[in-house]
Tab-separated table of C-alpha atoms in Angstrom:
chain	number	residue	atom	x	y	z
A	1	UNK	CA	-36.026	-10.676	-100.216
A	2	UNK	CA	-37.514	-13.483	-98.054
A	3	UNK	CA	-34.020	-14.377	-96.434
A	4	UNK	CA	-33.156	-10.575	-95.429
A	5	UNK	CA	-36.462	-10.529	-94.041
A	6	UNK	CA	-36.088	-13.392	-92.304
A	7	UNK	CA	-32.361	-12.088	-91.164
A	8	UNK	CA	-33.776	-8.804	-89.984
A	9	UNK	CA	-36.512	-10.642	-87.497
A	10	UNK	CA	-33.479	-12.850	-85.727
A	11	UNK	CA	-31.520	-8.924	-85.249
A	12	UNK	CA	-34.603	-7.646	-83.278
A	13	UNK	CA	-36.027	-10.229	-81.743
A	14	UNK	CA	-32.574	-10.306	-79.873
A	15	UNK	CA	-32.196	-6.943	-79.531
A	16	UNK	CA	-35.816	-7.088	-77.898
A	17	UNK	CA	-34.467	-10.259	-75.514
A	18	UNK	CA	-31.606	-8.410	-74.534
A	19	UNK	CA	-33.414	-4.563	-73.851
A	20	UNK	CA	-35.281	-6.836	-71.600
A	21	UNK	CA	-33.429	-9.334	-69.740
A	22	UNK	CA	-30.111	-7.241	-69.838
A	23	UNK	CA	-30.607	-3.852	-70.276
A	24	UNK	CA	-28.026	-2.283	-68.321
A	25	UNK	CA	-25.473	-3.683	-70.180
A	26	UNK	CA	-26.818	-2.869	-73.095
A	27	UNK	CA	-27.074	0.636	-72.376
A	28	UNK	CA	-23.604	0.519	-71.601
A	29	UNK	CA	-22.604	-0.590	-74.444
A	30	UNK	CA	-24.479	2.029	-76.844
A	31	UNK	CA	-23.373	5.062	-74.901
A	32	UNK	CA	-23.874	4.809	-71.604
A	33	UNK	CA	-26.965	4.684	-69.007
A	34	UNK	CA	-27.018	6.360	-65.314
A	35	UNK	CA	-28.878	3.524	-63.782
A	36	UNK	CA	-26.151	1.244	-65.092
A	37	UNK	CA	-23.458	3.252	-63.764
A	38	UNK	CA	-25.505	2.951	-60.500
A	39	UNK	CA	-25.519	-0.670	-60.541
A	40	UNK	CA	-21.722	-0.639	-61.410
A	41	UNK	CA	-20.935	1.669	-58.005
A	42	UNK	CA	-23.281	-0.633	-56.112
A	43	UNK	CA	-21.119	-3.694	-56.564
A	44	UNK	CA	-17.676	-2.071	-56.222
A	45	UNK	CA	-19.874	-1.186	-52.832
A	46	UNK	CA	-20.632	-4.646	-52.473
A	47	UNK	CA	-16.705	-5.658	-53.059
A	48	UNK	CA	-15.941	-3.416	-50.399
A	49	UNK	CA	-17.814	-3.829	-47.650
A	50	UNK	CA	-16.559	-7.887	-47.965
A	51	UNK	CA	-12.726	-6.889	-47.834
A	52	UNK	CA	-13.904	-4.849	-44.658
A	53	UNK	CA	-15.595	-8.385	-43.212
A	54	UNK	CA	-12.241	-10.125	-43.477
A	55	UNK	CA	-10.373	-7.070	-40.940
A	56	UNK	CA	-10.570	-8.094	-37.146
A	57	UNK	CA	-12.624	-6.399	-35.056
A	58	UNK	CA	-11.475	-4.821	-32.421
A	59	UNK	CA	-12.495	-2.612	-29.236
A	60	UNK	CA	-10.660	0.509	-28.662
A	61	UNK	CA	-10.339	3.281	-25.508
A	62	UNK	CA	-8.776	6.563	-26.346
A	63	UNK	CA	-6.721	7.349	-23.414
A	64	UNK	CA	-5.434	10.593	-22.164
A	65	UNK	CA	-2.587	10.443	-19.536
A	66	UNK	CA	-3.061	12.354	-16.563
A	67	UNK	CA	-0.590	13.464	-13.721
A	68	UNK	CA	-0.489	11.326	-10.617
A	69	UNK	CA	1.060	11.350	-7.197
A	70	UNK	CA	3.204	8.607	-7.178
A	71	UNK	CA	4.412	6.503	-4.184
A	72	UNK	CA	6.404	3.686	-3.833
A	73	UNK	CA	4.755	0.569	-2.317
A	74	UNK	CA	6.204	-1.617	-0.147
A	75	UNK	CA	5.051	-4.683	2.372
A	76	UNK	CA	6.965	-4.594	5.416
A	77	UNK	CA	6.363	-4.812	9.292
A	78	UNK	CA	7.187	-2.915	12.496
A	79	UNK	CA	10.375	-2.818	14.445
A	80	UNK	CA	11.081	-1.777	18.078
A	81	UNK	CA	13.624	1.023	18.150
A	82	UNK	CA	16.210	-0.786	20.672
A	83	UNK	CA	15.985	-4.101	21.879
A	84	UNK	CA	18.106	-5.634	24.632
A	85	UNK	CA	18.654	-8.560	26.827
A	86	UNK	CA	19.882	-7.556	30.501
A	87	UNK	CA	21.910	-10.319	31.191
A	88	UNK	CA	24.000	-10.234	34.701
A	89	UNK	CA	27.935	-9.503	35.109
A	90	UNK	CA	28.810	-11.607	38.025
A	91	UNK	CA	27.043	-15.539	39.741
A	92	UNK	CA	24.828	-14.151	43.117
A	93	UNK	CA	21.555	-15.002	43.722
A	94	UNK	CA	18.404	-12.405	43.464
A	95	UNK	CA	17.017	-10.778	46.158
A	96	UNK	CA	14.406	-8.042	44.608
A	97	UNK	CA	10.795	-8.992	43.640
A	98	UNK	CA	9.810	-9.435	40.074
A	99	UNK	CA	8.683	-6.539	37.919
A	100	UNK	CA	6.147	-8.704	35.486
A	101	UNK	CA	6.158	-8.551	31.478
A	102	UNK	CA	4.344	-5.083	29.990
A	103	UNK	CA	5.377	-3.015	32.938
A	104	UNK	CA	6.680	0.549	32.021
A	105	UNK	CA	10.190	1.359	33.237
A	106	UNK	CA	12.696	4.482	33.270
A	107	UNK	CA	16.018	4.789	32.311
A	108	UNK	CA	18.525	3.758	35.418
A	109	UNK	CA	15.147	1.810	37.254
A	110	UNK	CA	16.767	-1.113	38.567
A	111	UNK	CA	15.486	-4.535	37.389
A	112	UNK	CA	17.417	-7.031	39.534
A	113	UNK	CA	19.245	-6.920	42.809
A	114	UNK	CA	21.537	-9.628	43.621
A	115	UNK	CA	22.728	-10.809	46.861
A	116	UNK	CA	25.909	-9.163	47.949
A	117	UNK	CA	27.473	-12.042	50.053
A	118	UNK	CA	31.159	-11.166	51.143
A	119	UNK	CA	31.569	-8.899	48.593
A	120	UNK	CA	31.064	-5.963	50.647
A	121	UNK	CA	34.176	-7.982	53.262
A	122	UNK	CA	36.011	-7.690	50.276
A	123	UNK	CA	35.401	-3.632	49.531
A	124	UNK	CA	36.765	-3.261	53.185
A	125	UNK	CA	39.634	-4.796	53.283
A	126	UNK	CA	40.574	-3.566	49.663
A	127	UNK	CA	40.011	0.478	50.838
A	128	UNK	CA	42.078	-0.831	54.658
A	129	UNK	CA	45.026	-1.934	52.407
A	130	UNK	CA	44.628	1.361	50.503
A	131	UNK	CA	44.954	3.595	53.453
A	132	UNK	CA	48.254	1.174	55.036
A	133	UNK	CA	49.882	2.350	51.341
A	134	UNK	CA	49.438	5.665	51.613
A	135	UNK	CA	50.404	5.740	55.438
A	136	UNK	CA	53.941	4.308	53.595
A	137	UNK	CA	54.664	7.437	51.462
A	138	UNK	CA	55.468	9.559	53.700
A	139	UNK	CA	57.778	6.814	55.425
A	140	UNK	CA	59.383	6.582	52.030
A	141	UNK	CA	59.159	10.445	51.407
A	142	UNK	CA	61.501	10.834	54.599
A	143	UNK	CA	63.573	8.256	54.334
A	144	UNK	CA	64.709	9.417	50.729
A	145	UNK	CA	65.355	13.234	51.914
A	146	UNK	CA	67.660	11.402	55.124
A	147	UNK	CA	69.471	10.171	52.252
A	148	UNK	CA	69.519	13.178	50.177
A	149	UNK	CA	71.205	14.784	53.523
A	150	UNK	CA	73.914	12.039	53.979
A	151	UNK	CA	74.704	12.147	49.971
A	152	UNK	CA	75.318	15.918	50.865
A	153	UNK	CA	77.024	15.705	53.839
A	154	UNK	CA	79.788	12.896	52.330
A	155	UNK	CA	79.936	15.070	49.253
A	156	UNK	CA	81.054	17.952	51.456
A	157	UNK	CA	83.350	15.687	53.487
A	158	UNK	CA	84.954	14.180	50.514
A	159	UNK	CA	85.547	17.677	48.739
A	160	UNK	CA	87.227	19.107	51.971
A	161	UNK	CA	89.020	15.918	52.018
A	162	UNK	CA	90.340	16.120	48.666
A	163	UNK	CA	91.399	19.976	49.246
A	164	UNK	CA	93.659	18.567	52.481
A	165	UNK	CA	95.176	15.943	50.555
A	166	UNK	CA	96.542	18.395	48.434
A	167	UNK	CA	97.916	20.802	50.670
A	168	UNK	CA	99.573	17.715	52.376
A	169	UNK	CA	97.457	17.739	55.064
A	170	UNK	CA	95.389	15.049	55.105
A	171	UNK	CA	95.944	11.162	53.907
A	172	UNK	CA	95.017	9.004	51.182
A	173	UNK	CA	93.039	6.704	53.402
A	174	UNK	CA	90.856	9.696	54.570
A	175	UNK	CA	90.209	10.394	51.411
A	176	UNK	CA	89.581	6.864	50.280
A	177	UNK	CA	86.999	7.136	53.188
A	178	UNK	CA	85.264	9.853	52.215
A	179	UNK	CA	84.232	8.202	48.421
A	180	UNK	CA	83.255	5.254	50.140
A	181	UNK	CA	81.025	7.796	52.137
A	182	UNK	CA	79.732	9.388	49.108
A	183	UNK	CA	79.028	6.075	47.327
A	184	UNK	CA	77.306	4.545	50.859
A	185	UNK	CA	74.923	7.889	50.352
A	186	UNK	CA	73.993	7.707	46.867
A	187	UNK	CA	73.049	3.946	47.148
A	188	UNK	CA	70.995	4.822	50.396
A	189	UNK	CA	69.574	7.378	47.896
A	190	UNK	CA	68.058	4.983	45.072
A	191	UNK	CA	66.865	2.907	47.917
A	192	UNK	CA	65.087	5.160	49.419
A	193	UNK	CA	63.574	6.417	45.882
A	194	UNK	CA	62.656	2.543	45.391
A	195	UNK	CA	61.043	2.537	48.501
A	196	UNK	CA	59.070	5.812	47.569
A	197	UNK	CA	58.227	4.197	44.245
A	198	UNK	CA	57.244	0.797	46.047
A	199	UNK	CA	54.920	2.585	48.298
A	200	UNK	CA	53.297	4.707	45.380
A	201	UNK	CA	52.736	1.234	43.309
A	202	UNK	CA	51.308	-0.033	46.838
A	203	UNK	CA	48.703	2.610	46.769
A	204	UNK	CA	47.994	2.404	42.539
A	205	UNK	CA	47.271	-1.365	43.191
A	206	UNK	CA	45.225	-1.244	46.630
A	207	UNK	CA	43.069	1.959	44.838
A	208	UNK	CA	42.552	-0.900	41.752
A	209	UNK	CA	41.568	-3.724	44.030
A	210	UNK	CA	38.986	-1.080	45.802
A	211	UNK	CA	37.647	-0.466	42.717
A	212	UNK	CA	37.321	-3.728	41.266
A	213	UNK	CA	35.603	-5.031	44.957
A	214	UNK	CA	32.952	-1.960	44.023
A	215	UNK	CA	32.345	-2.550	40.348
A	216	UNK	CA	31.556	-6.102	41.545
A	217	UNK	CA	29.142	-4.764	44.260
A	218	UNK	CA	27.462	-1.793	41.310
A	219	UNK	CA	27.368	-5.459	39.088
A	220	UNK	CA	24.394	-6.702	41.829
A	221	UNK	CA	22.228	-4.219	40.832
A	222	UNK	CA	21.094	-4.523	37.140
A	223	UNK	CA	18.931	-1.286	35.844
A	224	UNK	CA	17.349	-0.504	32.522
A	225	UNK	CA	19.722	0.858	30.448
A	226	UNK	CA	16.732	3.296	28.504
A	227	UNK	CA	13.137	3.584	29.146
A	228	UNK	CA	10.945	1.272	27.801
A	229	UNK	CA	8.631	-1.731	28.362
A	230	UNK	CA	9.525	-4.930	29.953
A	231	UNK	CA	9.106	-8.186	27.173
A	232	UNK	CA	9.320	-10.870	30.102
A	233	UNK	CA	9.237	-10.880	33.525
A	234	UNK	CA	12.150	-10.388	35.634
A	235	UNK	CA	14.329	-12.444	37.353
A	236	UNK	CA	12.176	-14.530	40.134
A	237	UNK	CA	13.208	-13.632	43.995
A	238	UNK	CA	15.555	-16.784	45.012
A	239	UNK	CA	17.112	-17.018	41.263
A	240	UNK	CA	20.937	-17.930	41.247
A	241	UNK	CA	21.774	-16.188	37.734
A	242	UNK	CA	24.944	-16.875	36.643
A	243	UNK	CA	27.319	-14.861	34.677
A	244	UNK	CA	25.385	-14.181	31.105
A	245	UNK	CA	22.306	-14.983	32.522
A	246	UNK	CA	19.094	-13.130	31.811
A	247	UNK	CA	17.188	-11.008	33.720
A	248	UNK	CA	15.021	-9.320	31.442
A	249	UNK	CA	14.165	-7.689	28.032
A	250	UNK	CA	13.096	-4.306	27.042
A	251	UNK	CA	12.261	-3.256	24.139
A	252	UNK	CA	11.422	0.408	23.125
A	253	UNK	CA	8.842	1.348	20.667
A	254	UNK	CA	8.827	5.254	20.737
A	255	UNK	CA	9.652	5.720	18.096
A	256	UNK	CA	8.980	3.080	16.289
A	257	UNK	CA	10.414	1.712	13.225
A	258	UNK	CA	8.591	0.515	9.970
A	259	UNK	CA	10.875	-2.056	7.751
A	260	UNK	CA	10.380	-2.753	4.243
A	261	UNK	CA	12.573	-3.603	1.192
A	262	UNK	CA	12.734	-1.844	-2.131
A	263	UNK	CA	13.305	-3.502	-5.006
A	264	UNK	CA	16.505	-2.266	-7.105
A	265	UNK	CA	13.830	-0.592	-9.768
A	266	UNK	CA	12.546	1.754	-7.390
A	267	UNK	CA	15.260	2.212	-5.366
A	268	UNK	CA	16.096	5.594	-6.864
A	269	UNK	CA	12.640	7.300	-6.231
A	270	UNK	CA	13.243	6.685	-2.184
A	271	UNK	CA	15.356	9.426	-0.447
A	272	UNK	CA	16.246	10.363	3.267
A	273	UNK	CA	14.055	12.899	5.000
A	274	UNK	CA	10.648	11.686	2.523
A	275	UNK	CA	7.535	10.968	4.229
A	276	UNK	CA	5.883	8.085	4.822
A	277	UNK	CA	2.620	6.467	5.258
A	278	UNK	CA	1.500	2.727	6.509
A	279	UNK	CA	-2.065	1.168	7.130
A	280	UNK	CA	-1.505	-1.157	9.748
A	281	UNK	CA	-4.191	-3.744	9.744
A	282	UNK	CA	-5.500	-5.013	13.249
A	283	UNK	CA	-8.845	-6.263	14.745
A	284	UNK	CA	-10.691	-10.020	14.393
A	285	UNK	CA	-11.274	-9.412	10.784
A	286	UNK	CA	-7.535	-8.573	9.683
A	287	UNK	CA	-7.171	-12.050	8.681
A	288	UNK	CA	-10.178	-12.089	6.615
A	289	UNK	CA	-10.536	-9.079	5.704
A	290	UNK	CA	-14.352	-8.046	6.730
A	291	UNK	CA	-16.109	-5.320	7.677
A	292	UNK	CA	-15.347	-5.146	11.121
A	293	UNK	CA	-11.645	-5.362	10.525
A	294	UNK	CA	-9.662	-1.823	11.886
A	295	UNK	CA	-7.309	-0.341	9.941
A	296	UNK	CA	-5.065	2.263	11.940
A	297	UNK	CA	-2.822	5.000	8.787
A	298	UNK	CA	0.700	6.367	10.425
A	299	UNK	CA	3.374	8.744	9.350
A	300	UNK	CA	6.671	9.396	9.278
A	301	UNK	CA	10.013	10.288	8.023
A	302	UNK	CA	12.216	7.815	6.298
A	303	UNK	CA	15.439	7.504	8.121
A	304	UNK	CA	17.330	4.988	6.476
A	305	UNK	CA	18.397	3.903	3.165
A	306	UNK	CA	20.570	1.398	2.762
A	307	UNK	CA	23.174	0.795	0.692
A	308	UNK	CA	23.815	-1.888	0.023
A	309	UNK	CA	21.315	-4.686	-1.686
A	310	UNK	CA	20.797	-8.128	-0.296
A	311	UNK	CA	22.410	-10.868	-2.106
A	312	UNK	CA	19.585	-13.302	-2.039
A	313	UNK	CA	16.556	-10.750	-2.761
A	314	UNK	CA	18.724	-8.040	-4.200
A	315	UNK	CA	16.506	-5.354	-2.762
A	316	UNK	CA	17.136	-2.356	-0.185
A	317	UNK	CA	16.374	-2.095	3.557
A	318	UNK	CA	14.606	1.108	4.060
A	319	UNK	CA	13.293	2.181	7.455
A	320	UNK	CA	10.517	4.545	8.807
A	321	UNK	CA	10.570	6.382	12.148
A	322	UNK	CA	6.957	7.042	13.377
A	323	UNK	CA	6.189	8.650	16.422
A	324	UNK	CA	4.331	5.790	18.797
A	325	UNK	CA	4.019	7.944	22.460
A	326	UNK	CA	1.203	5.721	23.226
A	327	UNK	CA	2.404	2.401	21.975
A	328	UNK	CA	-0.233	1.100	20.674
A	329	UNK	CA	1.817	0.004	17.588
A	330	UNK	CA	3.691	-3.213	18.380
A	331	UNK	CA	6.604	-4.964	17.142
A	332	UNK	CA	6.133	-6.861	14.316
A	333	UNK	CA	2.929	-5.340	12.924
A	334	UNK	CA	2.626	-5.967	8.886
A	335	UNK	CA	2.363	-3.080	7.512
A	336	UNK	CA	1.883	-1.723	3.897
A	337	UNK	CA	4.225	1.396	3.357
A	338	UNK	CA	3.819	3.955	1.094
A	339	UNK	CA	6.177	6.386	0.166
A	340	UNK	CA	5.941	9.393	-1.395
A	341	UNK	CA	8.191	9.966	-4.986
A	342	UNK	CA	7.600	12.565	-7.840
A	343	UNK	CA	4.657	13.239	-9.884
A	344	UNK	CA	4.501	11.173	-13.520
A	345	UNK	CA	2.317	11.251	-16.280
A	346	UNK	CA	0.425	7.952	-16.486
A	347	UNK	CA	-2.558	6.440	-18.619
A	348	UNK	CA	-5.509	4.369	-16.194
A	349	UNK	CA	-6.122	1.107	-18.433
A	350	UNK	CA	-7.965	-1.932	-17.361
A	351	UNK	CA	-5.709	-4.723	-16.697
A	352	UNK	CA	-7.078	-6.743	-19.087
A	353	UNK	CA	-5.271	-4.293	-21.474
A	354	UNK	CA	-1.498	-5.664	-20.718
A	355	UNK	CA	-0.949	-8.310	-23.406
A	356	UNK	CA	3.189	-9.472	-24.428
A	357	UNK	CA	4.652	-9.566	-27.409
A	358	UNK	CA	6.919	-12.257	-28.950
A	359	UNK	CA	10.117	-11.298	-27.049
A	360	UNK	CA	7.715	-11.423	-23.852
A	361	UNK	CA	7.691	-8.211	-23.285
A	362	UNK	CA	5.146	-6.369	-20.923
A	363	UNK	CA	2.979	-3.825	-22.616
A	364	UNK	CA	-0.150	-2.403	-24.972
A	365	UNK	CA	-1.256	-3.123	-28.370
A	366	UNK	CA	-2.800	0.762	-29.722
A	367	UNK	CA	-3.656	1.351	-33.669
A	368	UNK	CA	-2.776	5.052	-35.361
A	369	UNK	CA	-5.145	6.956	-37.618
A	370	UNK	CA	-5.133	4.327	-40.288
A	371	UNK	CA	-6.136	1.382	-37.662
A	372	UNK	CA	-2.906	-0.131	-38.277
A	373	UNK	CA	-1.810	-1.815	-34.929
A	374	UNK	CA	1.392	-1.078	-32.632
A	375	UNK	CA	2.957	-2.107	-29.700
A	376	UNK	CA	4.404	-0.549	-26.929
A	377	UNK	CA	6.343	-1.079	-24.168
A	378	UNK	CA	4.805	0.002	-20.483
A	379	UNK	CA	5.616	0.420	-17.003
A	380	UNK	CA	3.550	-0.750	-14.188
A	381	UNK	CA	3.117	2.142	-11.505
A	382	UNK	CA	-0.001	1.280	-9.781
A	383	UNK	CA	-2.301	-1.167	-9.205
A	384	UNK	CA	-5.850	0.029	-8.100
A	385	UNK	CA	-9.582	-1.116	-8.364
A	386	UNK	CA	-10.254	1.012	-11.068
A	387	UNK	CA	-7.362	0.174	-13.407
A	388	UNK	CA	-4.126	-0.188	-13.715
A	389	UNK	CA	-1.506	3.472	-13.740
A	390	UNK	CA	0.906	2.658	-16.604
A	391	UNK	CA	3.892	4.883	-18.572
A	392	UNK	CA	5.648	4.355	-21.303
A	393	UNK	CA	2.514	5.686	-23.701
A	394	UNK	CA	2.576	9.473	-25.641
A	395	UNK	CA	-0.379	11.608	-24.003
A	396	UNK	CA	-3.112	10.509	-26.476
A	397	UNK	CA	-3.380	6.974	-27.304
A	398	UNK	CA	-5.746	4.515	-28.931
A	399	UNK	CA	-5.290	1.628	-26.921
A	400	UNK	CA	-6.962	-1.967	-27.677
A	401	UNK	CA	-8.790	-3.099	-24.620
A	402	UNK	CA	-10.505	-6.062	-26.358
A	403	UNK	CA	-9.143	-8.387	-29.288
A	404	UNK	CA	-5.504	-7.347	-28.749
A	405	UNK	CA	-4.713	-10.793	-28.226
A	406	UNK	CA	-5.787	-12.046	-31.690
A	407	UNK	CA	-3.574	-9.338	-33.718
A	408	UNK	CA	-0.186	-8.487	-34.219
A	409	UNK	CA	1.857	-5.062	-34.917
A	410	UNK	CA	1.401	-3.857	-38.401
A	411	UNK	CA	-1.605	-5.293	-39.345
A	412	UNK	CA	-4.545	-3.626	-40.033
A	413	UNK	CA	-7.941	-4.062	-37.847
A	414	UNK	CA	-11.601	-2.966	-37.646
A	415	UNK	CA	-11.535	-0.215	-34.341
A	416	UNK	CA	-15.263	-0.206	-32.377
A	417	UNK	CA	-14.659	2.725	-29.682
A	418	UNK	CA	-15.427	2.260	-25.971
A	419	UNK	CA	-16.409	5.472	-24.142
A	420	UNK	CA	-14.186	5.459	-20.770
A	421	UNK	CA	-17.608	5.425	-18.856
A	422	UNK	CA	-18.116	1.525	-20.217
């Protein structure tokens, strides 16, 4: 009796010990306790909230695309319309004044006169020797119908000839004479058409030598072949110019041309007949860019496309007619074109945003509706101070704007959303 008293002590006392120090469990064990089952959800809490410390965090933007005006930029510069170089035709030495560099001229205003020397000697005796070879023609022009006559009177002689000779009444040798008479009058005959022809070929070359001796007298006078403004100074009085030497330069800059070059990617979105705009930056801030620089916007129509790319660049020449009645645009202006294209639907993203992926390809890193990250491909459309205007994205998208660098496609990540006013 003493031992199973003893025995029974040990059983509570640890029974006691454990309704104290453990009692959850032990409630467990007999059937159950809410307060342990409360400690039980608490730690698989516990467990979860550390798997969700080991997930990256990450800053997302939801981003809905929006539909845009797109244009195709360009840097290019301004062109004058026609150039040229009036260069003289003939050696003579100038005898106008100078028109000076920036003067306005017309079409046909002449430029430079040259001294005419003996060329106007030369004009005269070149239209005297014209009228002494048409004084010949008729000369000629009677002397061939004399021969016409005599080929018709020795024809008639040698026919009546002939007839006697048969009837016996005339002799051989008169009619020997009258062939001889008939060949004497055709030869006088082609040399009286050769001297008809020689005469016309006199007046065919004296009416080429008159007009050589004036197209070398309309050579002294150079004029502008279209209106336009004068690039340097003409010729000075007292000048010998020889042949291919200048006299002056005109350029024309209504209208004016703007030049640019589009790359083979956006070739496609530029056709004939599209307008155009260009911000031509001028002023003494241009260069850096202040406040007091001027920035003058122009419009027009593109005119040309070509087609063909250039080897080295393997872009497109594209050029811009603007109207310029004022000319205050110059030649060789930069300019930054914009022309207009089609609409697209495009996301704004900060540029931050662009990451690359292992095959260095351009684009976004977005997670779906289990945070699971993808990447996609983009296209750059437009660069601006707000963002960047990219495609390539569905309409909705989660993008990662922060941490995208430090995660890969397929994994899965701890989102934080970014309002798009942050």
């Amino acid at each position: 009796m003493r031992l199973f008293s003893i025995l029974a002590a040990l059983v509570v006392s640890a029974a006691l010990a454990m309704f104290i120090l453990d009692r959850p469990r032990l409630f467990a064990l007999f059937g159950g306790d809410p307060a342990a089952e409360e400690a039980t959800e608490s730690e698989e809490q516990t467990d979860a909230e550390a798997a969700g410390a080991s997930l990256v965090k990450v800053v997302v933007q939801r981003s809905v695309a929006r539909q845009i005006d797109t244009a195709v930029v360009l840097r290019g510069q301004t062109e004058a319309a026609r150039t040229v170089e009036v260069r003289a035709e003939t050696a003579a030495t100038v005898v106008s004044e100078p028109l000076r560099k920036g003067t306005r001229v017309e079409a046909g205003q002449m430029l430079c006169r040259l001294d005419e020397g003996t060329r106007g000697t030369a004009l005269a005796q070149a239209r005297a020797e014209l009228s002494e070879a048409r004084s010949r023609v008729p000369e000629s022009q009677a002397r061939l119908d004399e021969a016409l006559a005599q080929l018709d009177e020795a024809l008639i002689n040698q026919n009546a000839s002939t007839k006697l000779s048969e009837g016996g009444f005339a002799s051989t040798t008169r009619v020997a004479n009258s062939q001889a008479a008939v060949a004497t009058a055709e030869a006088g005959v082609q040399s009286a058409r050769a001297g008809l022809q020689a005469a016309q070929s006199g007046i065919q070359s004296a009416q080429a030598s008159v007009a050589l001796a004036e197209k070398e007298i309309e050579r002294l006078t150079l004029t502008a072949p279209f209106g336009g403004l004068l690039e340097s100074d003409t010729a000075e009085l007292g000048t010998l110019l020889q042949s291919g030497s200048l006299c002056a330069t005109i350029i024309q800059l209504d209208p004016i041309k703007l030049v640019g070059f589009v790359p083979e990617t956006e070739v496609a979105r530029v056709t004939l007949g599209a307008t155009a705009s260009a911000r031509l930056v001028s002023g003494s801030g241009a260069l850096t860019g202040g406040p007091e620089a001027r920035s003058n916007e122009v419009r027009g129509q593109v005119t040309f496309l070509s087609s063909s790319a250039d080897e080295m660049t393997r872009t497109f020449r594209v050029e811009i007619a603007v109207p310029n009645g004022d000319n205050k645009i110059r030649d060789g202006q930069t300019a930054e074109i914009m022309i207009s294209a089609e609409g697209a639907t495009a996301h704004l993203l900060p540029q931050s945003a662009l990451t690359l992926n292992d095959d260095g390809t351009l684009g976004v890193r977005t997670i779906d509706d289990g945070a699971i990250v993808e990447f996609h491909p983009v296209a750059l459309m437009r660069d601006t101070t707000e963002g960047v205007w990219l495609t390539g994205l569905k309409d909705t998208a989660d993008v990662i704007v922060l941490g995208q660098e430090f995660v890969i496609a397929g994994v899965q990540v701890a989102p934080t959303y970014r309002e798009l006013s942050q």
